[in-house]
Amino acid sequence: MGFSALVASALCTFLLPLLLFLAAVKLWDLYCVSSRDPSCPLPLPPGTMGLPFFGETLQMVLQRRKFLQMKRRKYGFIYKTHLFGRPTVRVMGAENVRHILLGEHRLVSVQWPASVRTILGSGCLSNLHDGQHKHRKKVRPRRRAGSGGGRPGRGG
């Protein structure tokens, strides 16, 4: 086996996989940056996004309580991560959760997973936001007790 064949074999065995791995990591970083909301100038909370494509899903599934405790010790009660294929910000602590729930649709927006949106339908009340949600609630007929709004033939 000649020297050039040995060098070619070494390149294919070591250098090419290393370059592919570095390219995957760089693409992952670009994906994480591009998935940010461009209208929000505020920085993301501290945390990591884990492995490319898998994020930290495997770690969380395998080490549930230990994973969450480690993240809380390292980053505090608010941190970013990547779980189940989506970038995620995890918020813990009663005061932090209360602050977010009271500021819903101003501080954060609710987004159901695609599978849930498909099952419930795009026009479902829980899938609508802001003006659409308010309009649908106004249009939706409301029943009052004793107003004859019951089913026909049931005396109600």
PDB file of C-alpha atoms in Angstrom:
ATOM      1  CA  MET A   1       0.000   0.000   0.000  1.00  0.00           C
ATOM      2  CA  GLY A   2       1.516   3.278  -1.110  1.00  0.00           C
ATOM      3  CA  PHE A   3       1.836   6.452   0.880  1.00  0.00           C
ATOM      4  CA  SER A   4      -0.831   8.287  -1.166  1.00  0.00           C
ATOM      5  CA  ALA A   5      -3.316   5.475  -0.541  1.00  0.00           C
ATOM      6  CA  LEU A   6      -2.567   5.653   3.177  1.00  0.00           C
ATOM      7  CA  VAL A   7      -3.136   9.425   3.227  1.00  0.00           C
ATOM      8  CA  ALA A   8      -6.390   9.078   1.255  1.00  0.00           C
ATOM      9  CA  SER A   9      -7.573   6.388   3.645  1.00  0.00           C
ATOM     10  CA  ALA A  10      -6.741   8.560   6.675  1.00  0.00           C
ATOM     11  CA  LEU A  11      -8.591  11.528   5.166  1.00  0.00           C
ATOM     12  CA  CYS A  12     -11.703   9.451   4.499  1.00  0.00           C
ATOM     13  CA  THR A  13     -11.587   7.786   7.906  1.00  0.00           C
ATOM     14  CA  PHE A  14     -10.871  10.745  10.176  1.00  0.00           C
ATOM     15  CA  LEU A  15     -10.989  14.104   8.451  1.00  0.00           C
ATOM     16  CA  LEU A  16     -14.187  13.726   6.431  1.00  0.00           C
ATOM     17  CA  PRO A  17     -16.376  12.643   9.399  1.00  0.00           C
ATOM     18  CA  LEU A  18     -14.876  15.447  11.480  1.00  0.00           C
ATOM     19  CA  LEU A  19     -15.693  18.017   8.801  1.00  0.00           C
ATOM     20  CA  LEU A  20     -19.230  16.654   8.458  1.00  0.00           C
ATOM     21  CA  PHE A  21     -19.720  16.838  12.222  1.00  0.00           C
ATOM     22  CA  LEU A  22     -18.451  20.445  12.364  1.00  0.00           C
ATOM     23  CA  ALA A  23     -20.741  21.371   9.445  1.00  0.00           C
ATOM     24  CA  ALA A  24     -23.733  19.818  11.274  1.00  0.00           C
ATOM     25  CA  VAL A  25     -22.904  21.762  14.440  1.00  0.00           C
ATOM     26  CA  LYS A  26     -22.600  25.031  12.483  1.00  0.00           C
ATOM     27  CA  LEU A  27     -25.911  24.393  10.706  1.00  0.00           C
ATOM     28  CA  TRP A  28     -27.504  23.677  14.101  1.00  0.00           C
ATOM     29  CA  ASP A  29     -26.247  27.025  15.409  1.00  0.00           C
ATOM     30  CA  LEU A  30     -27.672  28.787  12.351  1.00  0.00           C
ATOM     31  CA  TYR A  31     -31.011  27.025  12.866  1.00  0.00           C
ATOM     32  CA  CYS A  32     -31.125  28.096  16.513  1.00  0.00           C
ATOM     33  CA  VAL A  33     -30.362  31.714  15.611  1.00  0.00           C
ATOM     34  CA  SER A  34     -32.802  31.808  12.676  1.00  0.00           C
ATOM     35  CA  SER A  35     -35.680  30.426  14.770  1.00  0.00           C
ATOM     36  CA  ARG A  36     -35.608  33.527  16.992  1.00  0.00           C
ATOM     37  CA  ASP A  37     -38.310  36.173  16.672  1.00  0.00           C
ATOM     38  CA  PRO A  38     -36.624  38.979  14.706  1.00  0.00           C
ATOM     39  CA  SER A  39     -38.991  41.609  16.136  1.00  0.00           C
ATOM     40  CA  CYS A  40     -37.788  40.931  19.689  1.00  0.00           C
ATOM     41  CA  PRO A  41     -34.476  42.590  20.576  1.00  0.00           C
ATOM     42  CA  LEU A  42     -34.294  40.921  23.996  1.00  0.00           C
ATOM     43  CA  PRO A  43     -31.785  38.111  24.525  1.00  0.00           C
ATOM     44  CA  LEU A  44     -32.849  34.532  25.098  1.00  0.00           C
ATOM     45  CA  PRO A  45     -32.464  33.120  28.598  1.00  0.00           C
ATOM     46  CA  PRO A  46     -29.316  31.124  29.372  1.00  0.00           C
ATOM     47  CA  GLY A  47     -29.197  27.451  28.480  1.00  0.00           C
ATOM     48  CA  THR A  48     -28.133  25.039  25.766  1.00  0.00           C
ATOM     49  CA  MET A  49     -29.875  23.599  22.742  1.00  0.00           C
ATOM     50  CA  GLY A  50     -28.236  20.165  22.957  1.00  0.00           C
ATOM     51  CA  LEU A  51     -27.370  17.901  20.053  1.00  0.00           C
ATOM     52  CA  PRO A  52     -28.292  18.810  16.475  1.00  0.00           C
ATOM     53  CA  PHE A  53     -31.855  17.722  15.620  1.00  0.00           C
ATOM     54  CA  PHE A  54     -32.385  15.778  18.877  1.00  0.00           C
ATOM     55  CA  GLY A  55     -31.798  18.682  21.235  1.00  0.00           C
ATOM     56  CA  GLU A  56     -31.926  17.544  24.832  1.00  0.00           C
ATOM     57  CA  THR A  57     -34.950  15.274  24.453  1.00  0.00           C
ATOM     58  CA  LEU A  58     -33.087  12.027  25.110  1.00  0.00           C
ATOM     59  CA  GLN A  59     -31.451  13.409  28.243  1.00  0.00           C
ATOM     60  CA  MET A  60     -34.767  14.613  29.610  1.00  0.00           C
ATOM     61  CA  VAL A  61     -36.608  11.368  28.869  1.00  0.00           C
ATOM     62  CA  LEU A  62     -33.888   9.193  30.391  1.00  0.00           C
ATOM     63  CA  GLN A  63     -33.047  11.377  33.408  1.00  0.00           C
ATOM     64  CA  ARG A  64     -36.313  13.280  33.980  1.00  0.00           C
ATOM     65  CA  ARG A  65     -35.920  14.585  37.558  1.00  0.00           C
ATOM     66  CA  LYS A  66     -32.113  14.656  37.531  1.00  0.00           C
ATOM     67  CA  PHE A  67     -32.096  16.550  34.217  1.00  0.00           C
ATOM     68  CA  LEU A  68     -34.510  19.205  35.503  1.00  0.00           C
ATOM     69  CA  GLN A  69     -32.613  19.614  38.791  1.00  0.00           C
ATOM     70  CA  MET A  70     -29.304  19.981  36.981  1.00  0.00           C
ATOM     71  CA  LYS A  71     -30.731  22.616  34.638  1.00  0.00           C
ATOM     72  CA  ARG A  72     -32.276  24.549  37.539  1.00  0.00           C
ATOM     73  CA  ARG A  73     -28.986  24.516  39.475  1.00  0.00           C
ATOM     74  CA  LYS A  74     -26.977  25.591  36.437  1.00  0.00           C
ATOM     75  CA  TYR A  75     -29.302  28.194  34.834  1.00  0.00           C
ATOM     76  CA  GLY A  76     -31.906  29.116  37.449  1.00  0.00           C
ATOM     77  CA  PHE A  77     -35.687  29.096  37.155  1.00  0.00           C
ATOM     78  CA  ILE A  78     -35.818  30.249  33.505  1.00  0.00           C
ATOM     79  CA  TYR A  79     -33.703  28.632  30.792  1.00  0.00           C
ATOM     80  CA  LYS A  80     -33.776  27.680  27.118  1.00  0.00           C
ATOM     81  CA  THR A  81     -33.520  24.142  25.807  1.00  0.00           C
ATOM     82  CA  HIS A  82     -34.569  22.087  22.782  1.00  0.00           C
ATOM     83  CA  LEU A  83     -37.173  19.406  23.523  1.00  0.00           C
ATOM     84  CA  PHE A  84     -39.269  17.192  21.242  1.00  0.00           C
ATOM     85  CA  GLY A  85     -38.048  18.921  18.098  1.00  0.00           C
ATOM     86  CA  ARG A  86     -38.814  22.494  19.215  1.00  0.00           C
ATOM     87  CA  PRO A  87     -36.808  25.271  20.860  1.00  0.00           C
ATOM     88  CA  THR A  88     -38.311  25.735  24.315  1.00  0.00           C
ATOM     89  CA  VAL A  89     -38.040  28.140  27.225  1.00  0.00           C
ATOM     90  CA  ARG A  90     -38.765  26.417  30.533  1.00  0.00           C
ATOM     91  CA  VAL A  91     -40.147  28.568  33.323  1.00  0.00           C
ATOM     92  CA  MET A  92     -40.326  27.336  36.924  1.00  0.00           C
ATOM     93  CA  GLY A  93     -41.392  28.960  40.170  1.00  0.00           C
ATOM     94  CA  ALA A  94     -44.819  30.211  41.173  1.00  0.00           C
ATOM     95  CA  GLU A  95     -44.008  33.917  40.764  1.00  0.00           C
ATOM     96  CA  ASN A  96     -42.473  33.460  37.298  1.00  0.00           C
ATOM     97  CA  VAL A  97     -45.395  31.357  36.073  1.00  0.00           C
ATOM     98  CA  ARG A  98     -47.908  33.831  37.525  1.00  0.00           C
ATOM     99  CA  HIS A  99     -46.128  36.709  35.730  1.00  0.00           C
ATOM    100  CA  ILE A 100     -46.363  34.873  32.396  1.00  0.00           C
ATOM    101  CA  LEU A 101     -49.975  33.776  32.833  1.00  0.00           C
ATOM    102  CA  LEU A 102     -51.107  37.290  33.703  1.00  0.00           C
ATOM    103  CA  GLY A 103     -49.246  38.672  30.679  1.00  0.00           C
ATOM    104  CA  GLU A 104     -50.468  36.078  28.200  1.00  0.00           C
ATOM    105  CA  HIS A 105     -50.519  37.362  24.588  1.00  0.00           C
ATOM    106  CA  ARG A 106     -48.436  40.379  25.668  1.00  0.00           C
ATOM    107  CA  LEU A 107     -45.331  38.651  27.011  1.00  0.00           C
ATOM    108  CA  VAL A 108     -45.743  35.250  25.357  1.00  0.00           C
ATOM    109  CA  SER A 109     -48.025  33.525  22.902  1.00  0.00           C
ATOM    110  CA  VAL A 110     -49.465  30.058  23.169  1.00  0.00           C
ATOM    111  CA  GLN A 111     -48.688  27.663  20.369  1.00  0.00           C
ATOM    112  CA  TRP A 112     -50.019  24.133  20.387  1.00  0.00           C
ATOM    113  CA  PRO A 113     -47.972  21.370  18.701  1.00  0.00           C
ATOM    114  CA  ALA A 114     -48.885  20.763  15.055  1.00  0.00           C
ATOM    115  CA  SER A 115     -50.469  17.402  15.887  1.00  0.00           C
ATOM    116  CA  VAL A 116     -52.869  19.015  18.386  1.00  0.00           C
ATOM    117  CA  ARG A 117     -53.732  21.837  15.943  1.00  0.00           C
ATOM    118  CA  THR A 118     -54.535  19.239  13.293  1.00  0.00           C
ATOM    119  CA  ILE A 119     -56.745  17.206  15.627  1.00  0.00           C
ATOM    120  CA  LEU A 120     -58.643  20.230  16.996  1.00  0.00           C
ATOM    121  CA  GLY A 121     -58.843  22.048  13.673  1.00  0.00           C
ATOM    122  CA  SER A 122     -57.579  25.476  12.664  1.00  0.00           C
ATOM    123  CA  GLY A 123     -60.852  27.198  13.632  1.00  0.00           C
ATOM    124  CA  CYS A 124     -60.910  25.798  17.171  1.00  0.00           C
ATOM    125  CA  LEU A 125     -61.240  28.471  19.859  1.00  0.00           C
ATOM    126  CA  SER A 126     -58.035  27.330  21.590  1.00  0.00           C
ATOM    127  CA  ASN A 127     -56.047  27.786  18.342  1.00  0.00           C
ATOM    128  CA  LEU A 128     -57.103  31.408  17.809  1.00  0.00           C
ATOM    129  CA  HIS A 129     -55.295  34.432  19.223  1.00  0.00           C
ATOM    130  CA  ASP A 130     -56.052  38.051  20.118  1.00  0.00           C
ATOM    131  CA  GLY A 131     -58.747  39.621  17.925  1.00  0.00           C
ATOM    132  CA  GLN A 132     -59.810  36.391  16.282  1.00  0.00           C
ATOM    133  CA  HIS A 133     -60.355  34.755  19.667  1.00  0.00           C
ATOM    134  CA  LYS A 134     -62.394  37.698  21.013  1.00  0.00           C
ATOM    135  CA  HIS A 135     -64.517  37.872  17.863  1.00  0.00           C
ATOM    136  CA  ARG A 136     -65.270  34.133  17.911  1.00  0.00           C
ATOM    137  CA  LYS A 137     -66.251  34.280  21.594  1.00  0.00           C
ATOM    138  CA  LYS A 138     -68.694  37.128  20.867  1.00  0.00           C
ATOM    139  CA  VAL A 139     -70.226  35.327  17.893  1.00  0.00           C
ATOM    140  CA  ARG A 140     -70.575  32.012  19.708  1.00  0.00           C
ATOM    141  CA  PRO A 141     -74.119  31.720  21.068  1.00  0.00           C
ATOM    142  CA  ARG A 142     -74.399  31.523  24.822  1.00  0.00           C
ATOM    143  CA  ARG A 143     -76.994  29.499  26.663  1.00  0.00           C
ATOM    144  CA  ARG A 144     -78.586  30.752  29.837  1.00  0.00           C
ATOM    145  CA  ALA A 145     -80.323  28.583  32.360  1.00  0.00           C
ATOM    146  CA  GLY A 146     -84.094  28.550  31.866  1.00  0.00           C
ATOM    147  CA  SER A 147     -84.012  30.463  28.563  1.00  0.00           C
ATOM    148  CA  GLY A 148     -85.335  27.581  26.492  1.00  0.00           C
ATOM    149  CA  GLY A 149     -81.920  26.982  25.059  1.00  0.00           C
ATOM    150  CA  GLY A 150     -82.135  23.247  25.695  1.00  0.00           C
ATOM    151  CA  ARG A 151     -82.659  20.554  23.152  1.00  0.00           C
ATOM    152  CA  PRO A 152     -86.039  20.573  21.339  1.00  0.00           C
ATOM    153  CA  GLY A 153     -88.692  18.299  22.774  1.00  0.00           C
ATOM    154  CA  ARG A 154     -86.973  18.053  26.153  1.00  0.00           C
ATOM    155  CA  GLY A 155     -88.983  20.756  27.882  1.00  0.00           C
ATOM    156  CA  GLY A 156     -86.029  22.952  28.488  1.00  0.00           C
TER     157      GLY A 156
END
